Amino acid sequence: MNSPATQAGTAPRPAAMLALLDDAADAARAAGRTDLVRRLDSVKERVLDPRRKIVVVGPLKQGKSQFVNSLLNLTVCSVGDDETTAIPTLVQHAPQACAELVLADTGEGTVRVPVPLDQITTVTPTSPLAQGRTILRLDIGVPSPLLADGLVIVDTPGVGGHGNPHAASVLGLAPGADAVLVLSDASAELTEPEVDFLRQVVGLCPAVACVVSKIDLYPEWRRIVDADREHLQRKDIDVPLLPVSSILRSHALRLQDDELATESGFVALYDFLRTQVVNRSDDASSRAVALDVRSTTEHVALGLASELAALRDPDIGAAAVRELQRAKAAAEELHKRTSLWQQTLGDGITDLAADIDHDLRERLRHVTRDAEEWVDNRDPGDNWAELATWLEELVGNAIGDNFVWAHERSQWLAEVVAQHFAEGGAVELPHLHFADLD
């Protein structure tokens, strides 16, 4: 029952990357390139802090908080029959247990207020600790072996249901997450709003899984999972379905029973986190370190080789100066072309803002027409509660789809701007034939 990072066997890799970064920084420092040293230091900070954010989302009363507690084998999130998680709760590793409210400041910053540990399960948006300020989230630090490997768990307010305001804010967490776990319990098949919400999340995060919770309470959970899989296939949504039981997980940890842990479904969940989050993040870190170290060594080698060439042969030194002058002229020419990508970016942002507004208005017009048709065919006085719930679902889906569409358009704009740099070419390092100096 090891954590995903431990099972992946990635412990030696950060040490090797740190040693490589230290060697490159020493070479840059000896060459007097403090700018490269600062660049490598920032890369080193990312390697030392490889946190991976796992966001847990889903409708009300699906067992999200109990799932997080079982995952950590700690009671950090409130559990109950009503809506218990009213604000996002971020749980990360800390040497000693602690908690803070993150509040919106009057400026653009934030304010942190300590929270007594015996009150973390009772914090609400109107908590007196906030002194009237908006609560952004609750940060909890616990000495958990799972979180020590770099995972950060975010428990979110439930989405869906009459009068629930959290869908938009929960979707806003998905683009910055390394993985999103969407919970739906095994009492019933996925509803259409749940499938729509899952589709929106898939458009915002590269690693998504649908977790079917509470399988210990419902003997027919396998039939429910099969039906859920058919619903997702019809909507062309390709995500793994992971049936789990938080209760069985807690018993497995208490009894140290590996067979019971497998039956709880958390072993399969760990496999997903290991392959889709931990390994993918490690590979990205390795590529980033390799790129920065190679760039640093090229810069340092260029400077040292140029000095060596000038000392050994004045003619080669003069050729090196000419090569550098040509590279400088090419760089200046590229600098003149920056107006093109800046104009594209500025115009693109303006168009994007207008298109987002137009898209949302058009979606809401469709909602209005559907609502008017519904009222024409029924007596709203007899079905007012049903109409309100239905309208809320339609508006929520429209806003969520608009959010996903805006995210995709912003990515498209970034690719267009990047294409300008690709078309502009690059300045090649001078070719000085240093091998001929042996």
Short mmCIF file of C-alpha atoms in Angstrom, two decimals, residues 57-348:
data_model
loop_
_atom_site.label_atom_id
_atom_site.label_comp_id
_atom_site.label_asym_id
_atom_site.label_seq_id
_atom_site.Cartn_x
_atom_site.Cartn_y
_atom_site.Cartn_z
CA VAL A 57 -14.75 17.17 -7.74
CA GLY A 58 -18.28 15.88 -8.15
CA PRO A 59 -21.93 16.41 -7.25
CA LEU A 60 -23.22 16.85 -3.72
CA LYS A 61 -23.31 13.90 -1.31
CA GLN A 62 -21.07 11.63 -3.38
CA GLY A 63 -18.53 11.00 -0.61
CA LYS A 64 -15.75 13.33 -1.81
CA SER A 65 -14.63 14.39 1.67
CA GLN A 66 -14.72 10.84 3.02
CA PHE A 67 -12.75 9.74 -0.05
CA VAL A 68 -10.03 12.35 0.67
CA ASN A 69 -9.91 11.33 4.34
CA SER A 70 -9.52 7.65 3.38
CA LEU A 71 -6.90 8.46 0.79
CA LEU A 72 -4.79 10.21 3.43
CA ASN A 73 -5.88 8.02 6.37
CA LEU A 74 -6.56 11.28 8.23
CA THR A 75 -9.64 13.31 9.14
CA VAL A 76 -9.00 16.61 7.39
CA CYS A 77 -12.31 17.18 5.56
CA SER A 78 -15.75 17.39 7.14
CA VAL A 79 -18.13 14.51 6.45
CA GLY A 80 -21.91 14.57 6.79
CA ASP A 81 -25.29 14.18 5.13
CA ASP A 82 -25.53 17.87 4.18
CA GLU A 83 -23.19 19.93 2.01
CA THR A 84 -20.11 19.84 4.20
CA THR A 85 -17.33 21.24 1.98
CA ALA A 86 -18.37 24.85 1.45
CA ILE A 87 -14.97 26.20 0.36
CA PRO A 88 -12.05 24.58 -1.53
CA THR A 89 -9.76 22.74 0.88
CA LEU A 90 -6.12 22.21 -0.11
CA VAL A 91 -4.28 19.49 1.80
CA GLN A 92 -0.49 19.31 1.50
CA HIS A 93 2.47 17.92 3.42
CA ALA A 94 3.86 19.69 6.49
CA PRO A 95 6.20 18.50 9.26
CA GLN A 96 3.51 19.38 11.80
CA ALA A 97 -0.25 19.68 11.40
CA CYS A 98 -1.39 23.26 10.71
CA ALA A 99 -4.19 25.12 8.95
CA GLU A 100 -4.69 28.58 7.45
CA LEU A 101 -7.50 30.45 5.76
CA VAL A 102 -6.41 32.17 2.55
CA LEU A 103 -8.39 35.42 2.26
CA ALA A 104 -8.74 37.90 -0.58
CA ASP A 105 -6.97 41.15 0.27
CA THR A 106 -8.20 44.62 -0.68
CA GLY A 107 -5.35 44.76 -3.19
CA GLU A 108 -4.30 41.92 -5.48
CA GLY A 109 -2.58 39.89 -2.77
CA THR A 110 -3.86 37.48 -0.16
CA VAL A 111 -3.94 37.32 3.61
CA ARG A 112 -3.41 34.16 5.65
CA VAL A 113 -5.15 33.61 8.98
CA PRO A 114 -4.27 30.64 11.24
CA VAL A 115 -7.12 28.22 11.98
CA PRO A 116 -7.21 26.04 15.13
CA LEU A 117 -6.98 22.39 14.14
CA ASP A 118 -10.17 21.52 16.02
CA GLN A 119 -12.09 23.95 13.76
CA ILE A 120 -10.92 22.84 10.29
CA THR A 121 -14.02 20.69 9.69
CA THR A 122 -16.41 23.54 10.59
CA VAL A 123 -15.07 26.38 8.42
CA THR A 124 -17.74 28.07 6.27
CA PRO A 125 -17.71 31.09 3.93
CA THR A 126 -19.08 33.19 6.81
CA SER A 127 -16.45 32.13 9.34
CA PRO A 128 -15.69 34.89 11.88
CA LEU A 129 -11.99 34.21 11.34
CA ALA A 130 -12.31 35.88 7.93
CA GLN A 131 -13.54 39.15 9.49
CA GLY A 132 -15.87 39.79 6.57
CA ARG A 133 -13.29 39.14 3.83
CA THR A 134 -13.80 36.62 1.03
CA ILE A 135 -12.40 33.17 1.78
CA LEU A 136 -10.48 31.80 -1.20
CA ARG A 137 -9.60 28.42 0.27
CA LEU A 138 -8.54 26.52 3.40
CA ASP A 139 -4.91 25.31 3.42
CA ILE A 140 -4.19 22.30 5.64
CA GLY A 141 -0.74 20.86 6.25
CA VAL A 142 -0.42 17.32 7.61
CA PRO A 143 2.54 14.92 8.04
CA SER A 144 1.23 12.36 5.52
CA PRO A 145 3.61 9.92 3.74
CA LEU A 146 1.44 10.17 0.60
CA LEU A 147 1.71 13.96 0.48
CA ALA A 148 5.42 13.86 1.32
CA ASP A 149 5.97 12.48 -2.18
CA GLY A 150 4.73 15.78 -3.61
CA LEU A 151 0.99 15.23 -4.06
CA VAL A 152 -1.43 18.00 -3.12
CA ILE A 153 -5.10 17.06 -2.69
CA VAL A 154 -7.85 19.64 -3.25
CA ASP A 155 -11.35 18.87 -1.93
CA THR A 156 -13.96 21.05 -3.63
CA PRO A 157 -17.56 22.08 -2.90
CA GLY A 158 -20.16 19.89 -4.52
CA VAL A 159 -21.46 20.85 -7.95
CA GLY A 160 -25.01 20.42 -9.19
CA GLY A 161 -28.24 20.54 -7.32
CA HIS A 162 -30.77 23.34 -6.86
CA GLY A 163 -29.27 26.68 -5.96
CA ASN A 164 -25.68 25.41 -5.99
CA PRO A 165 -23.21 28.15 -7.03
CA HIS A 166 -19.95 26.21 -7.15
CA ALA A 167 -19.76 24.72 -10.68
CA ALA A 168 -17.95 27.65 -12.30
CA SER A 169 -15.38 28.00 -9.51
CA VAL A 170 -14.69 24.24 -9.49
CA LEU A 171 -14.17 24.21 -13.26
CA GLY A 172 -11.71 27.06 -12.78
CA LEU A 173 -9.44 24.72 -10.78
CA ALA A 174 -9.18 22.11 -13.56
CA PRO A 175 -6.72 23.87 -15.94
CA GLY A 176 -4.10 24.19 -13.18
CA ALA A 177 -4.49 20.61 -11.94
CA ASP A 178 -2.21 17.69 -12.77
CA ALA A 179 -5.21 15.36 -12.44
CA VAL A 180 -8.93 15.63 -11.71
CA LEU A 181 -10.91 12.88 -9.99
CA VAL A 182 -14.66 13.19 -10.67
CA LEU A 183 -16.71 11.29 -8.07
CA SER A 184 -20.14 9.75 -8.59
CA ASP A 185 -21.47 7.17 -6.16
CA ALA A 186 -22.69 3.69 -7.11
CA SER A 187 -26.32 4.33 -6.14
CA ALA A 188 -27.32 5.28 -9.69
CA GLU A 189 -26.01 5.65 -13.22
CA LEU A 190 -24.34 8.86 -14.35
CA THR A 191 -26.94 11.51 -15.04
CA GLU A 192 -26.85 13.76 -18.10
CA PRO A 193 -25.60 16.79 -16.07
CA GLU A 194 -22.82 14.62 -14.60
CA VAL A 195 -21.75 13.44 -18.06
CA ASP A 196 -21.78 17.03 -19.33
CA PHE A 197 -19.69 18.16 -16.36
CA LEU A 198 -17.22 15.31 -16.95
CA ARG A 199 -16.96 16.29 -20.61
CA GLN A 200 -16.15 19.86 -19.60
CA VAL A 201 -13.45 18.70 -17.16
CA VAL A 202 -11.83 16.49 -19.83
CA GLY A 203 -11.51 19.59 -22.02
CA LEU A 204 -9.57 21.40 -19.28
CA CYS A 205 -7.21 18.79 -17.78
CA PRO A 206 -5.08 16.10 -19.50
CA ALA A 207 -5.52 13.46 -16.76
CA VAL A 208 -9.10 12.76 -15.65
CA ALA A 209 -10.68 9.72 -14.01
CA CYS A 210 -14.26 9.00 -12.97
CA VAL A 211 -14.29 7.50 -9.47
CA VAL A 212 -17.40 5.47 -8.60
CA SER A 213 -17.62 5.72 -4.83
CA LYS A 214 -19.51 3.84 -2.08
CA ILE A 215 -19.36 0.43 -3.80
CA ASP A 216 -19.58 -1.19 -0.34
CA LEU A 217 -23.15 0.12 0.06
CA TYR A 218 -24.60 -1.05 -3.26
CA PRO A 219 -24.42 -4.73 -4.31
CA GLU A 220 -25.29 -3.83 -7.92
CA TRP A 221 -22.33 -1.49 -8.31
CA ARG A 222 -20.81 -3.55 -11.15
CA ARG A 223 -23.96 -3.08 -13.22
CA ILE A 224 -23.83 0.66 -12.48
CA VAL A 225 -20.19 0.85 -13.60
CA ASP A 226 -21.02 -0.97 -16.85
CA ALA A 227 -23.91 1.43 -17.50
CA ASP A 228 -21.66 4.42 -16.76
CA ARG A 229 -19.11 3.12 -19.24
CA GLU A 230 -21.80 2.91 -21.93
CA HIS A 231 -22.92 6.49 -21.20
CA LEU A 232 -19.35 7.76 -21.57
CA GLN A 233 -18.77 5.77 -24.78
CA ARG A 234 -21.91 7.26 -26.34
CA LYS A 235 -20.58 10.75 -25.57
CA ASP A 236 -17.09 9.78 -26.81
CA ILE A 237 -15.53 10.50 -23.40
CA ASP A 238 -12.43 8.35 -22.87
CA VAL A 239 -11.65 8.29 -19.13
CA PRO A 240 -10.99 5.36 -16.78
CA LEU A 241 -13.74 4.28 -14.39
CA LEU A 242 -12.38 3.49 -10.93
CA PRO A 243 -14.84 1.88 -8.44
CA VAL A 244 -13.70 2.50 -4.85
CA SER A 245 -14.86 2.11 -1.27
CA SER A 246 -13.54 4.52 1.32
CA ILE A 247 -14.83 2.32 4.14
CA LEU A 248 -12.96 -0.75 2.88
CA ARG A 249 -9.87 1.40 2.39
CA SER A 250 -10.01 2.52 6.03
CA HIS A 251 -10.43 -1.07 7.22
CA ALA A 252 -7.54 -2.20 5.02
CA LEU A 253 -5.23 0.42 6.53
CA ARG A 254 -6.30 -0.44 10.05
CA LEU A 255 -5.86 -4.18 9.53
CA GLN A 256 -2.86 -3.91 7.18
CA ASP A 257 -4.74 -6.19 4.78
CA ASP A 258 -3.40 -5.99 1.21
CA GLU A 259 -6.22 -8.11 -0.20
CA LEU A 260 -8.82 -5.82 1.32
CA ALA A 261 -6.91 -2.80 -0.01
CA THR A 262 -7.13 -4.24 -3.53
CA GLU A 263 -10.84 -4.89 -3.08
CA SER A 264 -11.34 -1.27 -2.00
CA GLY A 265 -10.20 -0.10 -5.44
CA PHE A 266 -7.52 2.24 -4.14
CA VAL A 267 -4.71 0.13 -5.64
CA ALA A 268 -6.12 0.80 -9.11
CA LEU A 269 -6.44 4.47 -8.17
CA TYR A 270 -2.76 4.56 -7.20
CA ASP A 271 -1.89 2.96 -10.55
CA PHE A 272 -3.72 5.80 -12.31
CA LEU A 273 -1.95 8.46 -10.25
CA ARG A 274 1.42 6.79 -10.82
CA THR A 275 1.13 6.40 -14.59
CA GLN A 276 -0.86 9.51 -15.49
CA VAL A 277 0.49 12.00 -12.94
CA VAL A 278 3.75 11.02 -11.25
CA ASN A 279 5.57 9.44 -14.21
CA ARG A 280 4.31 12.06 -16.66
CA SER A 281 5.45 14.87 -14.35
CA ASP A 282 8.85 13.23 -13.84
CA ASP A 283 9.36 12.90 -17.58
CA ALA A 284 8.46 16.57 -18.10
CA SER A 285 10.90 17.60 -15.35
CA SER A 286 13.67 15.50 -16.90
CA ARG A 287 13.14 17.08 -20.30
CA ALA A 288 13.13 20.59 -18.80
CA VAL A 289 16.36 19.96 -16.87
CA ALA A 290 18.05 18.46 -19.93
CA LEU A 291 17.07 21.47 -22.04
CA ASP A 292 18.33 24.03 -19.52
CA VAL A 293 21.59 22.19 -18.82
CA ARG A 294 22.31 21.80 -22.53
CA SER A 295 21.59 25.48 -23.16
CA THR A 296 23.84 26.49 -20.27
CA THR A 297 26.74 24.31 -21.40
CA GLU A 298 26.44 25.68 -24.96
CA HIS A 299 26.65 29.26 -23.69
CA VAL A 300 29.60 28.53 -21.40
CA ALA A 301 31.42 26.48 -24.07
CA LEU A 302 30.94 29.25 -26.62
CA GLY A 303 32.52 31.85 -24.37
CA LEU A 304 35.44 29.67 -23.31
CA ALA A 305 36.11 28.34 -26.80
CA SER A 306 36.08 31.87 -28.22
CA GLU A 307 38.73 32.96 -25.72
CA LEU A 308 40.80 29.86 -26.44
CA ALA A 309 40.58 30.41 -30.19
CA ALA A 310 41.68 34.03 -29.86
CA LEU A 311 44.67 33.01 -27.74
CA ARG A 312 45.85 30.20 -30.04
CA ASP A 313 45.30 31.84 -33.40
CA PRO A 314 44.54 35.56 -33.92
CA ASP A 315 43.05 34.82 -37.38
CA ILE A 316 40.52 32.39 -35.90
CA GLY A 317 39.79 34.96 -33.18
CA ALA A 318 39.02 37.55 -35.86
CA ALA A 319 36.75 35.05 -37.62
CA ALA A 320 34.96 34.42 -34.34
CA VAL A 321 34.36 38.16 -33.94
CA ARG A 322 32.87 38.32 -37.44
CA GLU A 323 30.60 35.39 -36.70
CA LEU A 324 29.41 37.03 -33.51
CA GLN A 325 28.77 40.30 -35.34
CA ARG A 326 26.64 38.47 -37.90
CA ALA A 327 24.72 36.75 -35.13
CA LYS A 328 24.19 40.12 -33.44
CA ALA A 329 22.86 41.63 -36.68
CA ALA A 330 20.48 38.69 -37.13
CA ALA A 331 19.25 39.04 -33.55
CA GLU A 332 18.60 42.75 -34.10
CA GLU A 333 16.61 41.92 -37.23
CA LEU A 334 14.51 39.44 -35.29
CA HIS A 335 13.93 42.07 -32.64
CA LYS A 336 12.43 44.35 -35.29
CA ARG A 337 9.91 41.67 -36.13
CA THR A 338 8.49 41.55 -32.59
CA SER A 339 5.79 44.01 -33.57
CA LEU A 340 4.12 41.25 -35.60
CA TRP A 341 3.57 38.83 -32.74
CA GLN A 342 2.69 41.66 -30.37
CA GLN A 343 0.02 42.88 -32.78
CA THR A 344 -1.30 39.35 -33.21
CA LEU A 345 -1.46 38.87 -29.45
CA GLY A 346 -3.14 42.22 -28.82
CA ASP A 347 -5.73 41.75 -31.57
CA GLY A 348 -6.25 38.15 -30.53
#
